[in-house]
mmCIF file of N, CA and C in Angstrom:
data_model
loop_
_atom_site.group_PDB
_atom_site.id
_atom_site.type_symbol
_atom_site.label_atom_id
_atom_site.label_comp_id
_atom_site.label_asym_id
_atom_site.label_seq_id
_atom_site.Cartn_x
_atom_site.Cartn_y
_atom_site.Cartn_z
ATOM 1 N N TRP F 265 49.757 -30.213 75.443
ATOM 2 C CA TRP F 265 50.316 -28.907 75.689
ATOM 3 C C TRP F 265 50.024 -28.456 77.112
ATOM 4 N N ILE F 266 48.768 -28.586 77.488
ATOM 5 C CA ILE F 266 48.357 -28.119 78.814
ATOM 6 C C ILE F 266 49.067 -28.904 79.908
ATOM 7 N N ILE F 267 49.134 -30.227 79.756
ATOM 8 C CA ILE F 267 49.802 -31.047 80.764
ATOM 9 C C ILE F 267 51.275 -30.686 80.870
ATOM 10 N N SER F 268 51.944 -30.499 79.750
ATOM 11 C CA SER F 268 53.362 -30.146 79.773
ATOM 12 C C SER F 268 53.591 -28.805 80.461
ATOM 13 N N ILE F 269 52.815 -27.824 80.092
ATOM 14 C CA ILE F 269 53.004 -26.490 80.669
ATOM 15 C C ILE F 269 52.676 -26.483 82.162
ATOM 16 N N LEU F 270 51.584 -27.137 82.543
ATOM 17 C CA LEU F 270 51.238 -27.203 83.965
ATOM 18 C C LEU F 270 52.308 -27.946 84.764
ATOM 19 N N ARG F 271 52.805 -29.048 84.223
ATOM 20 C CA ARG F 271 53.862 -29.816 84.902
ATOM 21 C C ARG F 271 55.097 -28.959 85.115
ATOM 22 N N ILE F 272 55.503 -28.241 84.093
ATOM 23 C CA ILE F 272 56.683 -27.381 84.186
ATOM 24 C C ILE F 272 56.483 -26.293 85.230
ATOM 25 N N LEU F 273 55.327 -25.659 85.203
ATOM 26 C CA LEU F 273 55.070 -24.582 86.156
ATOM 27 C C LEU F 273 55.007 -25.090 87.594
ATOM 28 N N ILE F 274 54.304 -26.184 87.812
ATOM 29 C CA ILE F 274 54.181 -26.718 89.171
ATOM 30 C C ILE F 274 55.535 -27.154 89.716
ATOM 31 N N ILE F 275 56.257 -27.953 88.949
ATOM 32 C CA ILE F 275 57.572 -28.430 89.400
ATOM 33 C C ILE F 275 58.548 -27.264 89.524
ATOM 34 N N GLY F 276 58.489 -26.328 88.590
ATOM 35 C CA GLY F 276 59.375 -25.167 88.633
ATOM 36 C C GLY F 276 59.168 -24.313 89.870
ATOM 37 N N PHE F 277 57.906 -24.060 90.208
ATOM 38 C CA PHE F 277 57.626 -23.244 91.393
ATOM 39 C C PHE F 277 57.917 -24.000 92.689
ATOM 40 N N MET F 278 57.726 -25.316 92.669
ATOM 41 C CA MET F 278 57.959 -26.092 93.886
ATOM 42 C C MET F 278 59.442 -26.354 94.142
ATOM 43 N N PHE F 279 60.178 -26.699 93.096
ATOM 44 C CA PHE F 279 61.549 -27.158 93.292
ATOM 45 C C PHE F 279 62.602 -26.370 92.515
ATOM 46 N N GLY F 280 62.195 -25.509 91.618
ATOM 47 C CA GLY F 280 63.149 -24.839 90.748
ATOM 48 C C GLY F 280 63.197 -23.345 90.960
ATOM 49 N N SER F 281 63.469 -22.675 89.866
ATOM 50 C CA SER F 281 63.556 -21.222 89.884
ATOM 51 C C SER F 281 62.937 -20.695 88.595
ATOM 52 N N GLY F 282 62.918 -19.388 88.468
ATOM 53 C CA GLY F 282 62.404 -18.784 87.250
ATOM 54 C C GLY F 282 63.171 -19.231 86.026
ATOM 55 N N MET F 283 64.482 -19.350 86.174
ATOM 56 C CA MET F 283 65.300 -19.767 85.034
ATOM 57 C C MET F 283 65.025 -21.225 84.657
ATOM 58 N N SER F 284 64.830 -22.073 85.641
ATOM 59 C CA SER F 284 64.545 -23.473 85.314
ATOM 60 C C SER F 284 63.219 -23.593 84.573
ATOM 61 N N ILE F 285 62.271 -22.739 84.920
ATOM 62 C CA ILE F 285 60.990 -22.736 84.220
ATOM 63 C C ILE F 285 61.185 -22.283 82.776
ATOM 64 N N ILE F 286 62.001 -21.265 82.571
ATOM 65 C CA ILE F 286 62.255 -20.767 81.207
ATOM 66 C C ILE F 286 62.927 -21.833 80.355
ATOM 67 N N TYR F 287 63.956 -22.486 80.916
ATOM 68 C CA TYR F 287 64.647 -23.547 80.167
ATOM 69 C C TYR F 287 63.683 -24.690 79.838
ATOM 70 N N SER F 288 62.902 -25.098 80.815
ATOM 71 C CA SER F 288 61.969 -26.202 80.600
ATOM 72 C C SER F 288 60.894 -25.850 79.579
ATOM 73 N N LEU F 289 60.351 -24.643 79.676
ATOM 74 C CA LEU F 289 59.335 -24.223 78.710
ATOM 75 C C LEU F 289 59.896 -24.175 77.291
ATOM 76 N N ALA F 290 61.112 -23.669 77.155
ATOM 77 C CA ALA F 290 61.736 -23.610 75.826
ATOM 78 C C ALA F 290 61.880 -25.008 75.241
ATOM 79 N N GLY F 291 62.388 -25.923 76.047
ATOM 80 C CA GLY F 291 62.549 -27.296 75.570
ATOM 81 C C GLY F 291 61.224 -27.936 75.226
ATOM 82 N N ALA F 292 60.235 -27.736 76.083
ATOM 83 C CA ALA F 292 58.919 -28.345 75.854
ATOM 84 C C ALA F 292 58.249 -27.791 74.604
ATOM 85 N N ILE F 293 58.294 -26.491 74.434
ATOM 86 C CA ILE F 293 57.636 -25.882 73.275
ATOM 87 C C ILE F 293 58.279 -26.351 71.976
ATOM 88 N N VAL F 294 59.609 -26.323 71.929
ATOM 89 C CA VAL F 294 60.303 -26.769 70.707
ATOM 90 C C VAL F 294 60.002 -28.240 70.437
ATOM 91 N N SER F 295 60.112 -29.075 71.463
ATOM 92 C CA SER F 295 59.899 -30.505 71.239
ATOM 93 C C SER F 295 58.452 -30.818 70.856
ATOM 94 N N LEU F 296 57.487 -30.165 71.482
ATOM 95 C CA LEU F 296 56.094 -30.422 71.134
ATOM 96 C C LEU F 296 55.777 -30.009 69.697
ATOM 97 N N ILE F 297 56.291 -28.867 69.283
ATOM 98 C CA ILE F 297 56.054 -28.408 67.901
ATOM 99 C C ILE F 297 56.667 -29.381 66.906
ATOM 100 N N VAL F 298 57.918 -29.756 67.148
ATOM 101 C CA VAL F 298 58.600 -30.667 66.221
ATOM 102 C C VAL F 298 57.922 -32.036 66.212
ATOM 103 N N MET F 299 57.535 -32.538 67.386
ATOM 104 C CA MET F 299 56.873 -33.842 67.425
ATOM 105 C C MET F 299 55.532 -33.812 66.702
ATOM 106 N N MET F 300 54.797 -32.700 66.816
ATOM 107 C CA MET F 300 53.530 -32.580 66.088
ATOM 108 C C MET F 300 53.771 -32.628 64.583
ATOM 109 N N LEU F 301 54.818 -31.939 64.127
ATOM 110 C CA LEU F 301 55.118 -31.929 62.698
ATOM 111 C C LEU F 301 55.601 -33.298 62.219
ATOM 112 N N VAL F 302 56.481 -33.925 62.991
ATOM 113 C CA VAL F 302 57.037 -35.220 62.595
ATOM 114 C C VAL F 302 55.972 -36.304 62.626
ATOM 115 N N LYS F 303 55.054 -36.216 63.568
ATOM 116 C CA LYS F 303 53.994 -37.220 63.679
ATOM 117 C C LYS F 303 53.116 -37.232 62.427
ATOM 118 N N LYS F 304 52.990 -36.090 61.769
ATOM 119 C CA LYS F 304 52.175 -36.014 60.557
ATOM 120 C C LYS F 304 52.853 -36.698 59.370
ATOM 121 N N ILE F 305 54.166 -36.902 59.470
ATOM 122 C CA ILE F 305 54.904 -37.569 58.397
ATOM 123 C C ILE F 305 54.811 -39.076 58.623
ATOM 124 N N ASN F 306 54.301 -39.789 57.649
ATOM 125 C CA ASN F 306 54.228 -41.242 57.772
ATOM 126 C C ASN F 306 55.630 -41.825 57.776
ATOM 127 N N GLY F 307 55.805 -42.899 58.499
ATOM 128 C CA GLY F 307 57.094 -43.570 58.533
ATOM 129 C C GLY F 307 57.815 -43.420 59.862
ATOM 130 N N PHE F 308 57.336 -42.548 60.733
ATOM 131 C CA PHE F 308 57.942 -42.396 62.047
ATOM 132 C C PHE F 308 57.116 -43.149 63.078
ATOM 133 N N SER F 309 57.769 -44.040 63.799
ATOM 134 C CA SER F 309 57.099 -44.762 64.875
ATOM 135 C C SER F 309 57.011 -43.860 66.099
ATOM 136 N N ILE F 310 56.310 -44.347 67.111
ATOM 137 C CA ILE F 310 56.218 -43.575 68.351
ATOM 138 C C ILE F 310 57.603 -43.403 68.970
ATOM 139 N N MET F 311 58.477 -44.405 68.804
ATOM 140 C CA MET F 311 59.829 -44.291 69.333
ATOM 141 C C MET F 311 60.615 -43.243 68.551
ATOM 142 N N GLY F 312 60.457 -43.194 67.244
ATOM 143 C CA GLY F 312 61.141 -42.191 66.435
ATOM 144 C C GLY F 312 60.694 -40.785 66.783
ATOM 145 N N VAL F 313 59.393 -40.610 66.945
ATOM 146 C CA VAL F 313 58.855 -39.298 67.323
ATOM 147 C C VAL F 313 59.390 -38.894 68.696
ATOM 148 N N SER F 314 59.425 -39.844 69.610
ATOM 149 C CA SER F 314 59.912 -39.572 70.966
ATOM 150 C C SER F 314 61.391 -39.189 70.959
ATOM 151 N N MET F 315 62.190 -39.888 70.168
ATOM 152 C CA MET F 315 63.628 -39.596 70.094
ATOM 153 C C MET F 315 63.872 -38.208 69.507
ATOM 154 N N ILE F 316 63.139 -37.877 68.454
ATOM 155 C CA ILE F 316 63.277 -36.554 67.848
ATOM 156 C C ILE F 316 62.843 -35.479 68.835
ATOM 157 N N GLY F 317 61.756 -35.748 69.561
ATOM 158 C CA GLY F 317 61.282 -34.798 70.564
ATOM 159 C C GLY F 317 62.296 -34.567 71.670
ATOM 160 N N ALA F 318 62.924 -35.637 72.138
ATOM 161 C CA ALA F 318 63.921 -35.505 73.206
ATOM 162 C C ALA F 318 65.125 -34.693 72.746
ATOM 163 N N VAL F 319 65.589 -34.950 71.534
ATOM 164 C CA VAL F 319 66.725 -34.198 70.996
ATOM 165 C C VAL F 319 66.344 -32.722 70.831
ATOM 166 N N CYS F 320 65.155 -32.460 70.325
ATOM 167 C CA CYS F 320 64.714 -31.072 70.134
ATOM 168 C C CYS F 320 64.502 -30.360 71.466
ATOM 169 N N HIS F 321 64.098 -31.091 72.484
ATOM 170 C CA HIS F 321 63.965 -30.517 73.823
ATOM 171 C C HIS F 321 65.326 -29.992 74.281
ATOM 172 N N ASN F 322 66.347 -30.820 74.111
ATOM 173 C CA ASN F 322 67.707 -30.401 74.488
ATOM 174 C C ASN F 322 68.179 -29.211 73.661
ATOM 175 N N LEU F 323 67.887 -29.222 72.371
ATOM 176 C CA LEU F 323 68.314 -28.117 71.509
ATOM 177 C C LEU F 323 67.602 -26.814 71.873
ATOM 178 N N GLY F 324 66.333 -26.901 72.253
ATOM 179 C CA GLY F 324 65.599 -25.715 72.705
ATOM 180 C C GLY F 324 66.214 -25.130 73.958
ATOM 181 N N GLN F 325 66.608 -25.993 74.878
ATOM 182 C CA GLN F 325 67.242 -25.528 76.110
ATOM 183 C C GLN F 325 68.615 -24.919 75.830
ATOM 184 N N ILE F 326 69.365 -25.520 74.925
ATOM 185 C CA ILE F 326 70.690 -24.976 74.567
ATOM 186 C C ILE F 326 70.537 -23.601 73.926
ATOM 187 N N ALA F 327 69.528 -23.440 73.080
ATOM 188 C CA ALA F 327 69.298 -22.137 72.434
ATOM 189 C C ALA F 327 69.032 -21.061 73.479
ATOM 190 N N VAL F 328 68.201 -21.367 74.465
ATOM 191 C CA VAL F 328 67.929 -20.400 75.532
ATOM 192 C C VAL F 328 69.181 -20.142 76.351
ATOM 193 N N ALA F 329 69.928 -21.185 76.639
ATOM 194 C CA ALA F 329 71.159 -21.017 77.416
ATOM 195 C C ALA F 329 72.153 -20.115 76.689
ATOM 196 N N MET F 330 72.250 -20.252 75.373
ATOM 197 C CA MET F 330 73.161 -19.387 74.611
ATOM 198 C C MET F 330 72.727 -17.933 74.696
ATOM 199 N N ILE F 331 71.438 -17.694 74.695
ATOM 200 C CA ILE F 331 70.928 -16.325 74.820
ATOM 201 C C ILE F 331 71.210 -15.782 76.220
ATOM 202 N N VAL F 332 70.969 -16.611 77.235
ATOM 203 C CA VAL F 332 71.143 -16.169 78.618
ATOM 204 C C VAL F 332 72.604 -15.873 78.935
ATOM 205 N N VAL F 333 73.498 -16.785 78.570
ATOM 206 C CA VAL F 333 74.917 -16.597 78.904
ATOM 207 C C VAL F 333 75.675 -15.800 77.839
ATOM 208 N N GLU F 334 74.986 -15.494 76.759
ATOM 209 C CA GLU F 334 75.535 -14.676 75.676
ATOM 210 C C GLU F 334 76.856 -15.214 75.113
ATOM 211 N N THR F 335 76.870 -16.527 74.871
ATOM 212 C CA THR F 335 78.033 -17.146 74.248
ATOM 213 C C THR F 335 77.599 -18.404 73.498
ATOM 214 N N THR F 336 78.359 -18.732 72.479
ATOM 215 C CA THR F 336 78.089 -19.960 71.735
ATOM 216 C C THR F 336 78.954 -21.114 72.242
ATOM 217 N N SER F 337 79.825 -20.846 73.213
ATOM 218 C CA SER F 337 80.698 -21.908 73.712
ATOM 219 C C SER F 337 79.904 -23.046 74.361
ATOM 220 N N ILE F 338 78.680 -22.779 74.709
ATOM 221 C CA ILE F 338 77.819 -23.811 75.296
ATOM 222 C C ILE F 338 77.491 -24.907 74.282
ATOM 223 N N LEU F 339 77.734 -24.656 73.011
ATOM 224 C CA LEU F 339 77.484 -25.659 71.975
ATOM 225 C C LEU F 339 78.348 -26.908 72.147
ATOM 226 N N TYR F 340 79.384 -26.818 72.959
ATOM 227 C CA TYR F 340 80.219 -27.991 73.222
ATOM 228 C C TYR F 340 79.419 -29.099 73.907
ATOM 229 N N TYR F 341 78.322 -28.756 74.536
ATOM 230 C CA TYR F 341 77.480 -29.739 75.210
ATOM 231 C C TYR F 341 76.566 -30.492 74.245
ATOM 232 N N VAL F 342 76.420 -29.993 73.041
ATOM 233 C CA VAL F 342 75.450 -30.570 72.099
ATOM 234 C C VAL F 342 75.694 -32.048 71.809
ATOM 235 N N PRO F 343 76.925 -32.499 71.525
ATOM 236 C CA PRO F 343 77.095 -33.938 71.245
ATOM 237 C C PRO F 343 76.622 -34.833 72.398
ATOM 238 N N ALA F 344 76.969 -34.485 73.620
ATOM 239 C CA ALA F 344 76.542 -35.298 74.768
ATOM 240 C C ALA F 344 75.024 -35.238 74.930
ATOM 241 N N LEU F 345 74.446 -34.067 74.708
ATOM 242 C CA LEU F 345 72.995 -33.933 74.836
ATOM 243 C C LEU F 345 72.257 -34.677 73.732
ATOM 244 N N LEU F 346 72.846 -34.734 72.537
ATOM 245 C CA LEU F 346 72.220 -35.499 71.454
ATOM 246 C C LEU F 346 72.171 -36.980 71.804
ATOM 247 N N VAL F 347 73.271 -37.499 72.318
ATOM 248 C CA VAL F 347 73.310 -38.911 72.723
ATOM 249 C C VAL F 347 72.308 -39.159 73.850
ATOM 250 N N ALA F 348 72.327 -38.293 74.856
ATOM 251 C CA ALA F 348 71.392 -38.442 75.977
ATOM 252 C C ALA F 348 69.944 -38.355 75.491
ATOM 253 N N GLY F 349 69.661 -37.442 74.580
ATOM 254 C CA GLY F 349 68.316 -37.298 74.039
ATOM 255 C C GLY F 349 67.869 -38.526 73.262
ATOM 256 N N LEU F 350 68.774 -39.090 72.482
ATOM 257 C CA LEU F 350 68.433 -40.293 71.721
ATOM 258 C C LEU F 350 68.142 -41.468 72.647
ATOM 259 N N ILE F 351 68.954 -41.615 73.690
ATOM 260 C CA ILE F 351 68.759 -42.723 74.629
ATOM 261 C C ILE F 351 67.465 -42.550 75.416
ATOM 262 N N THR F 352 67.274 -41.378 76.002
ATOM 263 C CA THR F 352 66.059 -41.170 76.800
ATOM 264 C C THR F 352 64.817 -41.169 75.919
ATOM 265 N N GLY F 353 64.927 -40.620 74.713
ATOM 266 C CA GLY F 353 63.796 -40.652 73.784
ATOM 267 C C GLY F 353 63.414 -42.073 73.405
ATOM 268 N N ALA F 354 64.417 -42.926 73.212
ATOM 269 C CA ALA F 354 64.144 -44.329 72.890
ATOM 270 C C ALA F 354 63.457 -45.026 74.059
ATOM 271 N N ILE F 355 63.934 -44.765 75.272
ATOM 272 C CA ILE F 355 63.331 -45.383 76.457
ATOM 273 C C ILE F 355 61.877 -44.938 76.611
ATOM 274 N N ILE F 356 61.633 -43.636 76.487
ATOM 275 C CA ILE F 356 60.257 -43.127 76.592
ATOM 276 C C ILE F 356 59.393 -43.690 75.463
ATOM 277 N N GLY F 357 59.957 -43.803 74.270
ATOM 278 C CA GLY F 357 59.214 -44.367 73.141
ATOM 279 C C GLY F 357 58.813 -45.812 73.384
ATOM 280 N N ILE F 358 59.732 -46.603 73.925
ATOM 281 C CA ILE F 358 59.432 -48.010 74.232
ATOM 282 C C ILE F 358 58.343 -48.100 75.292
ATOM 283 N N ILE F 359 58.480 -47.306 76.349
ATOM 284 C CA ILE F 359 57.470 -47.314 77.411
ATOM 285 C C ILE F 359 56.118 -46.861 76.868
ATOM 286 N N SER F 360 56.122 -45.809 76.054
ATOM 287 C CA SER F 360 54.865 -45.299 75.481
ATOM 288 C C SER F 360 54.183 -46.347 74.618
ATOM 289 N N LYS F 361 54.966 -47.041 73.815
ATOM 290 C CA LYS F 361 54.389 -48.076 72.952
ATOM 291 C C LYS F 361 53.739 -49.172 73.788
ATOM 292 N N ARG F 362 54.424 -49.587 74.857
ATOM 293 C CA ARG F 362 53.866 -50.638 75.721
ATOM 294 C C ARG F 362 52.611 -50.150 76.446
ATOM 295 N N VAL F 363 52.612 -48.923 76.889
ATOM 296 C CA VAL F 363 51.433 -48.364 77.570
ATOM 297 C C VAL F 363 50.258 -48.311 76.601
ATOM 298 N N LEU F 364 50.499 -47.858 75.366
ATOM 299 C CA LEU F 364 49.413 -47.787 74.380
ATOM 300 C C LEU F 364 48.845 -49.171 74.074
ATOM 301 N N VAL F 365 49.707 -50.170 73.978
ATOM 302 C CA VAL F 365 49.231 -51.540 73.745
ATOM 303 C C VAL F 365 48.376 -52.003 74.922
ATOM 304 N N ALA F 366 48.835 -51.720 76.143
ATOM 305 C CA ALA F 366 48.073 -52.126 77.333
ATOM 306 C C ALA F 366 46.731 -51.401 77.413
ATOM 307 N N ILE F 367 46.702 -50.134 77.038
ATOM 308 C CA ILE F 367 45.455 -49.370 77.070
ATOM 309 C C ILE F 367 44.455 -49.915 76.056
ATOM 310 N N LYS F 368 44.936 -50.317 74.886
ATOM 311 C CA LYS F 368 44.038 -50.831 73.858
ATOM 312 C C LYS F 368 43.381 -52.143 74.277
ATOM 313 N N LYS F 369 44.075 -52.915 75.124
ATOM 314 C CA LYS F 369 43.506 -54.193 75.608
ATOM 315 C C LYS F 369 42.421 -53.868 76.598
#
């Protein structure tokens, strides 16, 4: 939690704006909560948890965007974001699994 929030704040203040920080925090909070809950359920691999987290990150950002722009028309982006979240979540999951194996050695 601390690393995610600090990363968002540092990068947001250095390269982004207040709105980028809000979008990033929303995505991070939603994804971290969901990943914590899913991790407690047996049967999900690190890649599965990562994929669910990535998708939830996108959904958290879309929810904030709908509030900010006051329209639901932004939901048209959801299919593309779901695909992108699944792909990036899988990549992060694969990398995480390999890093954990290397650390254990």
